[in-house]
GROMACS .gro file of N, CA and C in nm:
model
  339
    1UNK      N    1   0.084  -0.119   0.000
    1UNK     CA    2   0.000   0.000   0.000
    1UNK      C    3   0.088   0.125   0.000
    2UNK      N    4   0.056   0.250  -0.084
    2UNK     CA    5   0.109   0.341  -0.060
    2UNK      C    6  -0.004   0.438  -0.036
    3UNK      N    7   0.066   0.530   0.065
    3UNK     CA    8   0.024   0.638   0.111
    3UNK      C    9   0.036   0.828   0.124
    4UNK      N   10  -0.040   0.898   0.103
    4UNK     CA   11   0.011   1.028   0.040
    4UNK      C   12  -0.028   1.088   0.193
    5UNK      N   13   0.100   1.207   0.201
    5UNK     CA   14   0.099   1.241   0.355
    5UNK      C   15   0.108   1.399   0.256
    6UNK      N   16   0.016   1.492   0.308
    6UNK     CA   17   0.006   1.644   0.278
    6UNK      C   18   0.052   1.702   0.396
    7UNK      N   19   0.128   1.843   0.376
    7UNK     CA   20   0.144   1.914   0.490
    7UNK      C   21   0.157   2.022   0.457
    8UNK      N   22   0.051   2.114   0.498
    8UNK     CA   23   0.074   2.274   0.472
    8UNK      C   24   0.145   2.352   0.608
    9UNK      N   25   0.241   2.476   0.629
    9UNK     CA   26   0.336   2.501   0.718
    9UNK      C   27   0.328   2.645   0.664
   10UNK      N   28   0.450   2.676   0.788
   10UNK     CA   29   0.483   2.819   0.759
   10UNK      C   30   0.637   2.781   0.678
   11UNK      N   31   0.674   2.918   0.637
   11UNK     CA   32   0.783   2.930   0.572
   11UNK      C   33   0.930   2.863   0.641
   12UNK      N   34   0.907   2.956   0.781
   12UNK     CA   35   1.010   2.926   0.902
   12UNK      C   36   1.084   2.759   0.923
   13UNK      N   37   0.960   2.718   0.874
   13UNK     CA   38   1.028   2.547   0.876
   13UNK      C   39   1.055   2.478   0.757
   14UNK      N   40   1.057   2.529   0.694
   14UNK     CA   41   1.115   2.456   0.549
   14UNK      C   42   1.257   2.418   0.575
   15UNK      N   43   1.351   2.451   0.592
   15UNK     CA   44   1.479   2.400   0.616
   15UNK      C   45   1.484   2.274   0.742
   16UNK      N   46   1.346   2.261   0.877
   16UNK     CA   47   1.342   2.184   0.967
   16UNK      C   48   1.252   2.114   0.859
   17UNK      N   49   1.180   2.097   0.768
   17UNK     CA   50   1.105   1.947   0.724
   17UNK      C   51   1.203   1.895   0.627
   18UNK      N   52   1.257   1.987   0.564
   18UNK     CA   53   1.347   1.893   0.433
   18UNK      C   54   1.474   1.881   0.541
   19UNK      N   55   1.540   1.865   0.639
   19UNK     CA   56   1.602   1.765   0.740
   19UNK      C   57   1.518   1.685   0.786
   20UNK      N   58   1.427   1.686   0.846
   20UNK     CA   59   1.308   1.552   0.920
   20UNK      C   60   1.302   1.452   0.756
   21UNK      N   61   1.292   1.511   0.668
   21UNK     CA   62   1.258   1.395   0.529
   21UNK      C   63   1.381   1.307   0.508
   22UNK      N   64   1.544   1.410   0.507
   22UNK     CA   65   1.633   1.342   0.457
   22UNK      C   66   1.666   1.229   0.599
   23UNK      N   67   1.600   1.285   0.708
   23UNK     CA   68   1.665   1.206   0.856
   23UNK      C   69   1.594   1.030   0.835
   24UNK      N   70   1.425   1.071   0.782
   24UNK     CA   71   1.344   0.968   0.785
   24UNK      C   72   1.390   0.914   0.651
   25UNK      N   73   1.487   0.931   0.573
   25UNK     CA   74   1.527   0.820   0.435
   25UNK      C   75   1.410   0.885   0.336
   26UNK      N   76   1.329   0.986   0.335
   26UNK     CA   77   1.247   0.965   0.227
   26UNK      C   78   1.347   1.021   0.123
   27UNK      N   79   1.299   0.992  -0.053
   27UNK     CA   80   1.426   1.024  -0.158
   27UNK      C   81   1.308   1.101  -0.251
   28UNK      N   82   1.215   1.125  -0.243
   28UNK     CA   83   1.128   1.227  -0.348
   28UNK      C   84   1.043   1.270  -0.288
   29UNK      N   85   0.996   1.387  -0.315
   29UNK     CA   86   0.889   1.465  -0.217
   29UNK      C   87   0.874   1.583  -0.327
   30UNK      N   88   0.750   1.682  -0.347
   30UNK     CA   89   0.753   1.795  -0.358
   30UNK      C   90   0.701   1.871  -0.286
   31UNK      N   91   0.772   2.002  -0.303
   31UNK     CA   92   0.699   2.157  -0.185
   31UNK      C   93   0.700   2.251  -0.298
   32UNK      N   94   0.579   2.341  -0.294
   32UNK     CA   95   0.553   2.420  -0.350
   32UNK      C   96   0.457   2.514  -0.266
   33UNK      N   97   0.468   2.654  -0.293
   33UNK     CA   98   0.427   2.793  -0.251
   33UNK      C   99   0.291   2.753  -0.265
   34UNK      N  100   0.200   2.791  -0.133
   34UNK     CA  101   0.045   2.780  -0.122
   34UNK      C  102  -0.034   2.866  -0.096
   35UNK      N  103  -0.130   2.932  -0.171
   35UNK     CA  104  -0.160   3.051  -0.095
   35UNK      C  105  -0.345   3.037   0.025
   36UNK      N  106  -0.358   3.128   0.105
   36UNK     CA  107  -0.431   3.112   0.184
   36UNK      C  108  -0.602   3.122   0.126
   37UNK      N  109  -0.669   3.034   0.128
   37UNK     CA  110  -0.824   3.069   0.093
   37UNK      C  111  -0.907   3.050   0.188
   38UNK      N  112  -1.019   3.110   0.200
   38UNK     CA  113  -1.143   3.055   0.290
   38UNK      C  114  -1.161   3.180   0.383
   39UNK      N  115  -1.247   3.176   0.450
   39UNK     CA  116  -1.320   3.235   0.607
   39UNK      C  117  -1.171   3.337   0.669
   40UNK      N  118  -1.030   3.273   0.650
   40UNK     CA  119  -0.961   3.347   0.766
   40UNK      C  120  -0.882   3.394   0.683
   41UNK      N  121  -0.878   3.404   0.550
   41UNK     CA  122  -0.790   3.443   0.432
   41UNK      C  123  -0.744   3.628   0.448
   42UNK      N  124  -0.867   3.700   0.443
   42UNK     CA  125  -0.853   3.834   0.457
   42UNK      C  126  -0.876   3.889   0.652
   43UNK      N  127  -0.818   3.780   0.692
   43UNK     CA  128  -0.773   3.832   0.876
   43UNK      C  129  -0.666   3.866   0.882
   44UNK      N  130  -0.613   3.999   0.893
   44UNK     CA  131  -0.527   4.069   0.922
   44UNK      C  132  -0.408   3.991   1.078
   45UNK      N  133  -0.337   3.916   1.088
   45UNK     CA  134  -0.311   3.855   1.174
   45UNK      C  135  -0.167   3.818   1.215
   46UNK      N  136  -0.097   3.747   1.309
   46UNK     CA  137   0.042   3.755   1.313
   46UNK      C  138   0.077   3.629   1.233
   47UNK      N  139  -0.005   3.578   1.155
   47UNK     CA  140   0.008   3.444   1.007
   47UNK      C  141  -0.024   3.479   0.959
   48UNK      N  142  -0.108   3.629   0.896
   48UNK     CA  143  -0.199   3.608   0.757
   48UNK      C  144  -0.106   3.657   0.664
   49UNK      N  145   0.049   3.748   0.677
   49UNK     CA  146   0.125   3.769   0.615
   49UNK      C  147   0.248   3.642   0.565
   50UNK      N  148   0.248   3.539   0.636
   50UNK     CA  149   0.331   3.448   0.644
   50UNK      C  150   0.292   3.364   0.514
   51UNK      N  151   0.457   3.307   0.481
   51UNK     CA  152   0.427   3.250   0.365
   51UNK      C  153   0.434   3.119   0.405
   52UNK      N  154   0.349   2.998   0.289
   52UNK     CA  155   0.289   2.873   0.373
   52UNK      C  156   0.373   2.799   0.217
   53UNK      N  157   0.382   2.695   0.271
   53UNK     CA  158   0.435   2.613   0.221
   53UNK      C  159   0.332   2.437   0.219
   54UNK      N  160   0.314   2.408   0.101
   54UNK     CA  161   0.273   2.251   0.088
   54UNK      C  162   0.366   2.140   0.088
   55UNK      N  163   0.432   2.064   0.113
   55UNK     CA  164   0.490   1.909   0.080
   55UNK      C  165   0.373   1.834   0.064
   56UNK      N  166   0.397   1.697  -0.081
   56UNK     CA  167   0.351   1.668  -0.047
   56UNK      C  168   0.435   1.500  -0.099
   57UNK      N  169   0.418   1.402  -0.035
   57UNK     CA  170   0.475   1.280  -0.016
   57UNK      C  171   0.420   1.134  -0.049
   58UNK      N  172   0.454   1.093  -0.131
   58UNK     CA  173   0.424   0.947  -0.132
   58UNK      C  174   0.497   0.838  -0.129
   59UNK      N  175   0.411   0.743  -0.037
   59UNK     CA  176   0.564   0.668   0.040
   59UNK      C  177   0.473   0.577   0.103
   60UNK      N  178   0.572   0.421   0.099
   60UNK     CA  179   0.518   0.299   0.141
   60UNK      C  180   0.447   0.291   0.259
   61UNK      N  181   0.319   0.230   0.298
   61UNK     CA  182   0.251   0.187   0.438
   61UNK      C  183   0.309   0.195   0.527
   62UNK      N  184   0.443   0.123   0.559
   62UNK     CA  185   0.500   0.096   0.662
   62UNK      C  186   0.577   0.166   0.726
   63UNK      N  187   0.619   0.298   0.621
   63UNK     CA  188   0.677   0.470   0.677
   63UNK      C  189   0.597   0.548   0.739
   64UNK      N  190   0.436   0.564   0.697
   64UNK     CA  191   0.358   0.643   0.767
   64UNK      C  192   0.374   0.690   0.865
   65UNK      N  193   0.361   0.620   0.936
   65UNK     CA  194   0.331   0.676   1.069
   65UNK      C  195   0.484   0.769   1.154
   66UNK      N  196   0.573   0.689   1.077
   66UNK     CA  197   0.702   0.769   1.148
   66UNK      C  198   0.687   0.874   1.081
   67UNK      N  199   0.689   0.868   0.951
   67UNK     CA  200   0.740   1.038   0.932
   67UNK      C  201   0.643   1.136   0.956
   68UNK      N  202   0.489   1.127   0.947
   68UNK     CA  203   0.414   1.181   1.003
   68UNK      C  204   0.426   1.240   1.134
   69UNK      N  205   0.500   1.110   1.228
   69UNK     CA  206   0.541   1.174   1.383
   69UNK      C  207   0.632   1.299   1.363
   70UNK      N  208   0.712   1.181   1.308
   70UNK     CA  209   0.864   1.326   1.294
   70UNK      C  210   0.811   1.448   1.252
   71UNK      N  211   0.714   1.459   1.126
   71UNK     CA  212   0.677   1.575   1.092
   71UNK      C  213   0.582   1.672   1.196
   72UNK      N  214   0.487   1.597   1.271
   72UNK     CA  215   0.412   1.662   1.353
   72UNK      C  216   0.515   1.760   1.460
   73UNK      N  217   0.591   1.615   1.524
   73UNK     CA  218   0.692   1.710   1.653
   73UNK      C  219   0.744   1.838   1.570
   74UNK      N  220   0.787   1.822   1.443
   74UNK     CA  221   0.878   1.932   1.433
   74UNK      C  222   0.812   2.045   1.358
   75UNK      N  223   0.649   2.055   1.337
   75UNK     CA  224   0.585   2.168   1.338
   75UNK      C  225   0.501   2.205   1.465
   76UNK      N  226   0.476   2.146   1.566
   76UNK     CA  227   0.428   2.171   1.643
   76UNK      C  228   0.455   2.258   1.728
   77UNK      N  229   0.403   2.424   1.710
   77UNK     CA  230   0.465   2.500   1.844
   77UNK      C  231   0.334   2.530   1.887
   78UNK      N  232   0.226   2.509   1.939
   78UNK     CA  233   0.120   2.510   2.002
   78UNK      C  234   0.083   2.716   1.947
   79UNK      N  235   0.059   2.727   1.829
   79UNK     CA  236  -0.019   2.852   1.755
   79UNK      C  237  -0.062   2.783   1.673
   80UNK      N  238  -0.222   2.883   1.659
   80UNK     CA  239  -0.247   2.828   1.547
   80UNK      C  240  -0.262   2.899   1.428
   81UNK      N  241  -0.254   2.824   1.298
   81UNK     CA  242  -0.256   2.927   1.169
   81UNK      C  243  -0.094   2.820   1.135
   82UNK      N  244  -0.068   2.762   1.202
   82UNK     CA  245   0.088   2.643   1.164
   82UNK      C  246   0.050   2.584   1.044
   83UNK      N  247  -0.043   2.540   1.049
   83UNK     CA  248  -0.083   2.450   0.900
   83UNK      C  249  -0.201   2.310   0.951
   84UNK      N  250  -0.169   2.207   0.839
   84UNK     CA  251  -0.237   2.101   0.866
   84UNK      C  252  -0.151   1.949   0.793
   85UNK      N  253  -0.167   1.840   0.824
   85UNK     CA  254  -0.079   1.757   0.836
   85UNK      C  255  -0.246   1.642   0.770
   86UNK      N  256  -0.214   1.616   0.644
   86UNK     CA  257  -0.332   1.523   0.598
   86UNK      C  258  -0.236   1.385   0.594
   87UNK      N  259  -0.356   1.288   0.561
   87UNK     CA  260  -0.277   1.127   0.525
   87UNK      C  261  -0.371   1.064   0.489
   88UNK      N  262  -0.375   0.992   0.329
   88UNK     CA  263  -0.433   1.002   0.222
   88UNK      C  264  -0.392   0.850   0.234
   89UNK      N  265  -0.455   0.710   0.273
   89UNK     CA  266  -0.397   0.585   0.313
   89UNK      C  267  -0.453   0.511   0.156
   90UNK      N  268  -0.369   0.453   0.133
   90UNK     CA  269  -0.390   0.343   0.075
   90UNK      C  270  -0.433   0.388  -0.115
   91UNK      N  271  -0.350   0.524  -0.151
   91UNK     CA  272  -0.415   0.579  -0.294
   91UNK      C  273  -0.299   0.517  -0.347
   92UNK      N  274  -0.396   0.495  -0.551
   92UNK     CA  275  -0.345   0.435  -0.633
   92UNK      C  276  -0.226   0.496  -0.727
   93UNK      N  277  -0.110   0.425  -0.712
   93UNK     CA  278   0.008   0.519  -0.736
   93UNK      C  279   0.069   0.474  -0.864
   94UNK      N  280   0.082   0.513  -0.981
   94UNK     CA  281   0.128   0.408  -1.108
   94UNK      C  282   0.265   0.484  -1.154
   95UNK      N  283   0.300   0.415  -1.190
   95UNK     CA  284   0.442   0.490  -1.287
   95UNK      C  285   0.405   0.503  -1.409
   96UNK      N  286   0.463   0.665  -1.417
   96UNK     CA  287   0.415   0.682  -1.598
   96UNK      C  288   0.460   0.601  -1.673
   97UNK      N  289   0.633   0.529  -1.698
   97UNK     CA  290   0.686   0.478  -1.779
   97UNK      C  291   0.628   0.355  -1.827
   98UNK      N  292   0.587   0.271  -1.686
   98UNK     CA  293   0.539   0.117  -1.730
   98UNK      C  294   0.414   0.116  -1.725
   99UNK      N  295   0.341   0.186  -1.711
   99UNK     CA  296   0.179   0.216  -1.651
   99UNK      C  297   0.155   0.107  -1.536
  100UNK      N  298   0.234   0.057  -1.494
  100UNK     CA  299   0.224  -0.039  -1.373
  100UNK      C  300   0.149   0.028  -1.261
  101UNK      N  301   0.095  -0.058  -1.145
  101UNK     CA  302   0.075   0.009  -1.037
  101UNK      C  303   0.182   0.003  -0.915
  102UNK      N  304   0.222   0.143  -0.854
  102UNK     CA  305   0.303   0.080  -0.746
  102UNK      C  306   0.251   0.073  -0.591
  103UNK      N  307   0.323  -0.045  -0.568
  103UNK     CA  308   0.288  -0.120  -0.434
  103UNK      C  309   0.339  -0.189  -0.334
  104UNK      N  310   0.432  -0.126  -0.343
  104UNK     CA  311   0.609  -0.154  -0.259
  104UNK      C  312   0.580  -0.093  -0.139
  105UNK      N  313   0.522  -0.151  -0.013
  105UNK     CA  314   0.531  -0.093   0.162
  105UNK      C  315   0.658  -0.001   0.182
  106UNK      N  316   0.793  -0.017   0.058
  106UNK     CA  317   0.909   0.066   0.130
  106UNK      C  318   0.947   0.166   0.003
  107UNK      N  319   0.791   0.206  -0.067
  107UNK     CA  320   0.824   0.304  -0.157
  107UNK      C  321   0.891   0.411  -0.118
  108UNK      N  322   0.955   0.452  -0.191
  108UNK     CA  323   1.019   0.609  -0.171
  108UNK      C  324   1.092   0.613  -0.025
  109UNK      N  325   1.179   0.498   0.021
  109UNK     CA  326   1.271   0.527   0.155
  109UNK      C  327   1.357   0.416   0.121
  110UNK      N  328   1.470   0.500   0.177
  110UNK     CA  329   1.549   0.439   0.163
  110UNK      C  330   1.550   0.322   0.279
  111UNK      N  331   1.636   0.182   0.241
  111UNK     CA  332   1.581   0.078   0.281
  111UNK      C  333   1.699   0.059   0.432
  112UNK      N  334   1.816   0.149   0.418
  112UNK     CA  335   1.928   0.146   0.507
  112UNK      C  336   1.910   0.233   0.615
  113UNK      N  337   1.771   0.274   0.637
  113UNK     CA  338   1.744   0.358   0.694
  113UNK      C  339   1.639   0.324   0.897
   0.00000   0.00000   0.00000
């Protein structure tokens, strides 16, 4: 089974998640610039200027739950407006090249890890 772990953040920790990724063995990930929508979008606030950041990860069953930890401890400073931490269990993951499906428990980590 593979699993897709989302995490939206502040800016401030981008250099602390891409260490928590390389610590937990993961080897592909993307982050890209997110901007704020909804109800708290136009709140003038000590986050509404902050820039947010998405990762987002796919990676074998049997990683879940660690890097999720790792990732929680190391956004967690008890404010809120930090972000949100999703986990997307068990989605269908194919490779463009072979149109195969993948289904490797130790996708995307390294195995020496």
């Amino acid at each position: 089974m593979i699993d897709k772990i989302s995490v939206i953040f502040q800016d401030q920790k981008l250099e602390d998640i891409e260490s928590v990724l390389a610590e937990e063995g993961v080897r592909n990930f993307t982050i890209y610039q997110a901007q704020r929508r909804g109800s708290h979008a136009n709140l003038i606030d000590t986050h509404a200027l902050n820039t947010h950041y998405q990762l987002d990860v796919f990676i074998g069953h049997s990683h879940t739950q660690s890097l999720v930890g790792a990732l929680l401890d190391t956004l967690c400073v008890s404010q809120e407006g930090n972000g949100v931490t999703s986990v997307i269990e068990n989605v269908l993951l194919f490779d463009n090249n072979t149109k195969n499906q993948i289904s490797n428990p130790s996708y995307n980590h390294k195995l020496d890890v």
